[in-house]
PDB file of C-alpha atoms and ligand atoms in Angstrom:
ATOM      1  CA  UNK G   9       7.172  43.224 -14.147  1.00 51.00           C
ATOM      2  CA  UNK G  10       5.605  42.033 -10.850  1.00 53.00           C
ATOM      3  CA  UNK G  11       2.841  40.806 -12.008  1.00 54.00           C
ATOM      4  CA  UNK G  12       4.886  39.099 -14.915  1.00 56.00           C
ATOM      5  CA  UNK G  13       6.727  37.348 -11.780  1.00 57.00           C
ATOM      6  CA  UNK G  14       3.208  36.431 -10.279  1.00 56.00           C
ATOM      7  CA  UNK G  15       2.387  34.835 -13.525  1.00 57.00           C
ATOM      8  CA  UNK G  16       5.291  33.220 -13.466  1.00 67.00           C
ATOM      9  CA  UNK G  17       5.304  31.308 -10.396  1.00 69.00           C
ATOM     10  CA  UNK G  18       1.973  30.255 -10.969  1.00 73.00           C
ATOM     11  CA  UNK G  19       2.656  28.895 -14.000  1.00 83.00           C
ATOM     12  CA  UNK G  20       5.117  26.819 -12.087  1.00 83.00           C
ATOM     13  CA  UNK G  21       2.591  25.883  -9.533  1.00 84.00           C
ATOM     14  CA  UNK G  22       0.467  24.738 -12.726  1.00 86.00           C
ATOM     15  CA  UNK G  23       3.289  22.646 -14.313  1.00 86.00           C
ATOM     16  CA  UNK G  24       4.096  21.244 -10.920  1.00 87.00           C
ATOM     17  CA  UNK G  25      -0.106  20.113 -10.334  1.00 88.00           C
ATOM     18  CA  UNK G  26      -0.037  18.507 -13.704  1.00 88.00           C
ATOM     19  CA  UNK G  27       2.766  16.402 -13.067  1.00 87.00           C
ATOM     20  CA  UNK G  28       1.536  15.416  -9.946  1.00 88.00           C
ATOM     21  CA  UNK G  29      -1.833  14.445 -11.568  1.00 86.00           C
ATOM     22  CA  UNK G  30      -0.105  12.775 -14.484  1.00 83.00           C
ATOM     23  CA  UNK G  31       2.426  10.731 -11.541  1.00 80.00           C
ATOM     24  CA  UNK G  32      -1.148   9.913 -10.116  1.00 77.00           C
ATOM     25  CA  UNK G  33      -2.601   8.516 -13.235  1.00 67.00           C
ATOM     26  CA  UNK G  34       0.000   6.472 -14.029  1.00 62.00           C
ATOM     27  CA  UNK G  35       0.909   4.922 -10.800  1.00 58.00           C
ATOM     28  CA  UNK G  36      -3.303   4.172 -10.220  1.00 55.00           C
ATOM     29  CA  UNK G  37      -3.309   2.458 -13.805  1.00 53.00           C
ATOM     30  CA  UNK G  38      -0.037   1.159 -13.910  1.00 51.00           C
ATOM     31  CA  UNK G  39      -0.325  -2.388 -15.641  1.00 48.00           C
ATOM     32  CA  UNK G  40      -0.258  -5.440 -13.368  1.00 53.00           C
ATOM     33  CA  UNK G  41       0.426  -3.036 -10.201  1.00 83.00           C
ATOM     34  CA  UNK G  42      -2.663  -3.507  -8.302  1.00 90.00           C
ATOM     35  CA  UNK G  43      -2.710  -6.417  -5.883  1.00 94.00           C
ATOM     36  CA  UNK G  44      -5.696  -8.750  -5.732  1.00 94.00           C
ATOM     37  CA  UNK G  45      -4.697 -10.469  -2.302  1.00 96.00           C
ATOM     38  CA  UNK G  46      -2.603 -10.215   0.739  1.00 96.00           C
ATOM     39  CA  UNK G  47      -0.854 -13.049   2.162  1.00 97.00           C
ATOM     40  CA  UNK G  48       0.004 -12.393   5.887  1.00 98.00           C
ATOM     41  CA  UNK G  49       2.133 -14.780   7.823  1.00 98.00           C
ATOM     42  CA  UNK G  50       3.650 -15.463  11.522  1.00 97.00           C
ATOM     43  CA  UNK G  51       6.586 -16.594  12.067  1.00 96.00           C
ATOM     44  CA  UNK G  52       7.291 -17.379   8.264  1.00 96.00           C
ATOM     45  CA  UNK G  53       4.169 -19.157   8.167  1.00 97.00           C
ATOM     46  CA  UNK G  54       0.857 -18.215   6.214  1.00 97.00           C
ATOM     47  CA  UNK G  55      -1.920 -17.803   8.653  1.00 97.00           C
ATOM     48  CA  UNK G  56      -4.209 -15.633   5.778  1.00 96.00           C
ATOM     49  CA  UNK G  57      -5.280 -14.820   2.961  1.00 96.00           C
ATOM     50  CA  UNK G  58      -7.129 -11.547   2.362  1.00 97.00           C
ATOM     51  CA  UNK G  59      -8.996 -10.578  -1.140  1.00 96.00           C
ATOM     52  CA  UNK G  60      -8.413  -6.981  -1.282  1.00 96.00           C
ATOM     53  CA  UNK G  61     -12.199  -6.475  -2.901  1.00 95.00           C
ATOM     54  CA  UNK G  62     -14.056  -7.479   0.635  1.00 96.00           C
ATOM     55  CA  UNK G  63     -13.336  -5.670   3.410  1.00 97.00           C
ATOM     56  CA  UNK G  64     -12.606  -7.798   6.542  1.00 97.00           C
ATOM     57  CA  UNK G  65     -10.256  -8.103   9.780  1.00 97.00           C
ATOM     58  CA  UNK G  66      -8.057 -10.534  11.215  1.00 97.00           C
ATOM     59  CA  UNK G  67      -6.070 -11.120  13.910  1.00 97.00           C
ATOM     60  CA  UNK G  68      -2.136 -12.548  13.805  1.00 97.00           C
ATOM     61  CA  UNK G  69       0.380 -12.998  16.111  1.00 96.00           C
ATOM     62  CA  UNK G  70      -0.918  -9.455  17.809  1.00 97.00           C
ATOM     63  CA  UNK G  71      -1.193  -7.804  14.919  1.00 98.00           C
ATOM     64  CA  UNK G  72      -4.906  -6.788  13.460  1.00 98.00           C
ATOM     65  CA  UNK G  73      -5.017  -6.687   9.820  1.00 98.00           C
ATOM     66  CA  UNK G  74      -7.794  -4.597   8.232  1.00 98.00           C
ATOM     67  CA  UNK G  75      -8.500  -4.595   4.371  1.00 98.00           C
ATOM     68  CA  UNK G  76     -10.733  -1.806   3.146  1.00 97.00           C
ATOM     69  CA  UNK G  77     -11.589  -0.020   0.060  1.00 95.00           C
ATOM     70  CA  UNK G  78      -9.047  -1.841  -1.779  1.00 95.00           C
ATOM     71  CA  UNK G  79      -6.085  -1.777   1.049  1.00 96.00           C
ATOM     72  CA  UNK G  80      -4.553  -3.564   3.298  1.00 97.00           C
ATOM     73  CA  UNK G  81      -3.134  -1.866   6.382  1.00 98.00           C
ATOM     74  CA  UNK G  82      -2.159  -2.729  10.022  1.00 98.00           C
ATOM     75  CA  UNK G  83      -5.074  -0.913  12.297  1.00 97.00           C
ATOM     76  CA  UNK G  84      -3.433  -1.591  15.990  1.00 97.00           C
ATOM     77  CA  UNK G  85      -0.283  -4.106  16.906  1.00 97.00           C
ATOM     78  CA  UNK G  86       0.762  -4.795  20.687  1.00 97.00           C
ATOM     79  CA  UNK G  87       4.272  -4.177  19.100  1.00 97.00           C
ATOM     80  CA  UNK G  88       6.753  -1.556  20.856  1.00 96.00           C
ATOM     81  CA  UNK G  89       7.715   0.311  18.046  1.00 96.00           C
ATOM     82  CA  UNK G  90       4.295   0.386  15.946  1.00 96.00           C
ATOM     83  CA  UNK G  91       6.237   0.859  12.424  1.00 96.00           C
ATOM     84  CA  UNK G  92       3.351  -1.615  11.200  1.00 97.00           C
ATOM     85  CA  UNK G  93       0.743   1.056  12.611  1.00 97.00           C
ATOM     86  CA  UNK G  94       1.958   3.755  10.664  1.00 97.00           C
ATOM     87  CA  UNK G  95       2.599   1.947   7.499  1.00 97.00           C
ATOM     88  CA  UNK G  96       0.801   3.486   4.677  1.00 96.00           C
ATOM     89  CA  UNK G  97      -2.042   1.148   3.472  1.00 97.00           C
ATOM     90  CA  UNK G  98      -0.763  -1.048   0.862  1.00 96.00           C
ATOM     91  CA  UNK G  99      -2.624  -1.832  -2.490  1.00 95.00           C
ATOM     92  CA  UNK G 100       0.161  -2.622  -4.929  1.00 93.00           C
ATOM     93  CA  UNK G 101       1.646  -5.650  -6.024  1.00 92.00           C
ATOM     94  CA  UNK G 102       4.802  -6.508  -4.245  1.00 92.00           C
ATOM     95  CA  UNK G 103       4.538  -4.368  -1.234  1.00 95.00           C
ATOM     96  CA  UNK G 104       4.658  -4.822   2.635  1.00 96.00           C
ATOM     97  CA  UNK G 105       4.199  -4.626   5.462  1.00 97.00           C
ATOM     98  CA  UNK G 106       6.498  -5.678   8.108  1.00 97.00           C
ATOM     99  CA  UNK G 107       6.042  -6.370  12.000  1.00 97.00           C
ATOM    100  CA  UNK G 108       9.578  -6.999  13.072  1.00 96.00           C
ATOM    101  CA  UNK G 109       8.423  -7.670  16.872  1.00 96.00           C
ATOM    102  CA  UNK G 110       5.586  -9.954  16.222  1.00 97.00           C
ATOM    103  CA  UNK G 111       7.301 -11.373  13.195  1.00 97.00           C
ATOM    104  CA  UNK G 112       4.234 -10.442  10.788  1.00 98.00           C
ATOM    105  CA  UNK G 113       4.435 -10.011   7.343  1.00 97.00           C
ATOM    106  CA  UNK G 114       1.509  -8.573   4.993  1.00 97.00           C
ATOM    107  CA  UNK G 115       2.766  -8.767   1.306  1.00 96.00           C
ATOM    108  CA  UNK G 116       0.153  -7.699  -1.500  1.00 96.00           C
ATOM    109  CA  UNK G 117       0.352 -10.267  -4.699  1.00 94.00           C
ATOM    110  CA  UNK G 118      -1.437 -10.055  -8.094  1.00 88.00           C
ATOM    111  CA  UNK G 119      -2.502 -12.497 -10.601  1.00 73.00           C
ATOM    112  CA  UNK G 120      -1.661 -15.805 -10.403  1.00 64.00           C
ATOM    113  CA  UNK G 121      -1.403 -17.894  -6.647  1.00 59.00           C
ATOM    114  CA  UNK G 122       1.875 -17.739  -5.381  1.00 51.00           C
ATOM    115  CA  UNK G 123       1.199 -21.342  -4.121  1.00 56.00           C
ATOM    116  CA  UNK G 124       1.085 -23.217  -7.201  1.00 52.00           C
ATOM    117  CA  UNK G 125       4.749 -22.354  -8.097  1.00 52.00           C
ATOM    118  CA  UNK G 126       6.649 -21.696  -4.957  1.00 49.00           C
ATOM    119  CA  UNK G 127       8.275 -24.856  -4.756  1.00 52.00           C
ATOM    120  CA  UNK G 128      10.032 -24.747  -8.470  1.00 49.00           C
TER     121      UNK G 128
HETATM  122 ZN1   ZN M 223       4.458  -3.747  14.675  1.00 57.83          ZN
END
C-alpha cells in the first residue's frame, strides 16, 4: 500500500507539471497579449519609445530602461525604494512598470499606436 501512496503522489506531482505547462502555453500564445512596444514617460510625459524586438537602453528621469529578448525591465534606478528594480520584466500588453520616486512609467502596448487615438 506504500508504494500505492508513492504512486499516488506522483501522479499528483504529474497532474500538477501539466497544468503548469498547459498555464505556460496559454499565457505565451495568448492572442493579442504580447506587446510590440513600450512607452516610458517622466513626469506624465513620453520621453520613449522602445520596440521590444531590438534590444537597447535608455536613460529617464534616473531610471535605466533595458529591453532584451523580448522584455522590458528597469536594470538600476537612483530611487530609494527600487520597486522598479525588482519588477519582473514585462512583455505583455497592458503591463507596467512603475517608478513612484522618479515618476517613471514603462507600459507595454500592442498593435495599433496609442497616439493616433488618444485624444478621442
Ligand atoms: Zn524606482
Amino acid at each position: 500500500m506504500k508504494r500505492f501512496c508513492l504512486f499516488g503522489k506522483w501522479d499528483l506531482w504529474l497532474v500538477a507539471a501539466a497544468l503548469a505547462a498547459a498555464l505556460g502555453v496559454y499565457f505565451i500564445f495568448l492572442p493579442g497579449g504580447a506587446a510590440e512596444y513600450v512607452e516610458v514617460t517622466l513626469d506624465g510625459v513620453e520621453v520613449a519609445r522602445l520596440q521590444l524586438d531590438r534590444d537597447t537602453e535608455i536613460e529617464a528621469g534616473g531610471v535605466t530602461v533595458a529591453v532584451s529578448d523580448g522584455e522590458v525591465y528597469v536594470k538600476c534606478s537612483d530611487c530609494p525604494d527600487k520597486l522598479c528594480v525588482d519588477h519582473s520584466p514585462v512583455s505583455r500588453e497592458g503591463e507596467s512598470i512603475v517608478c513612484l520616486p522618479n515618476r517613471v512609467v514603462i507600459t507595454a502596448y500592442s498593435g495599433e499606436d496609442p497616439e493616433v487615438d488618444a485624444d478621442t
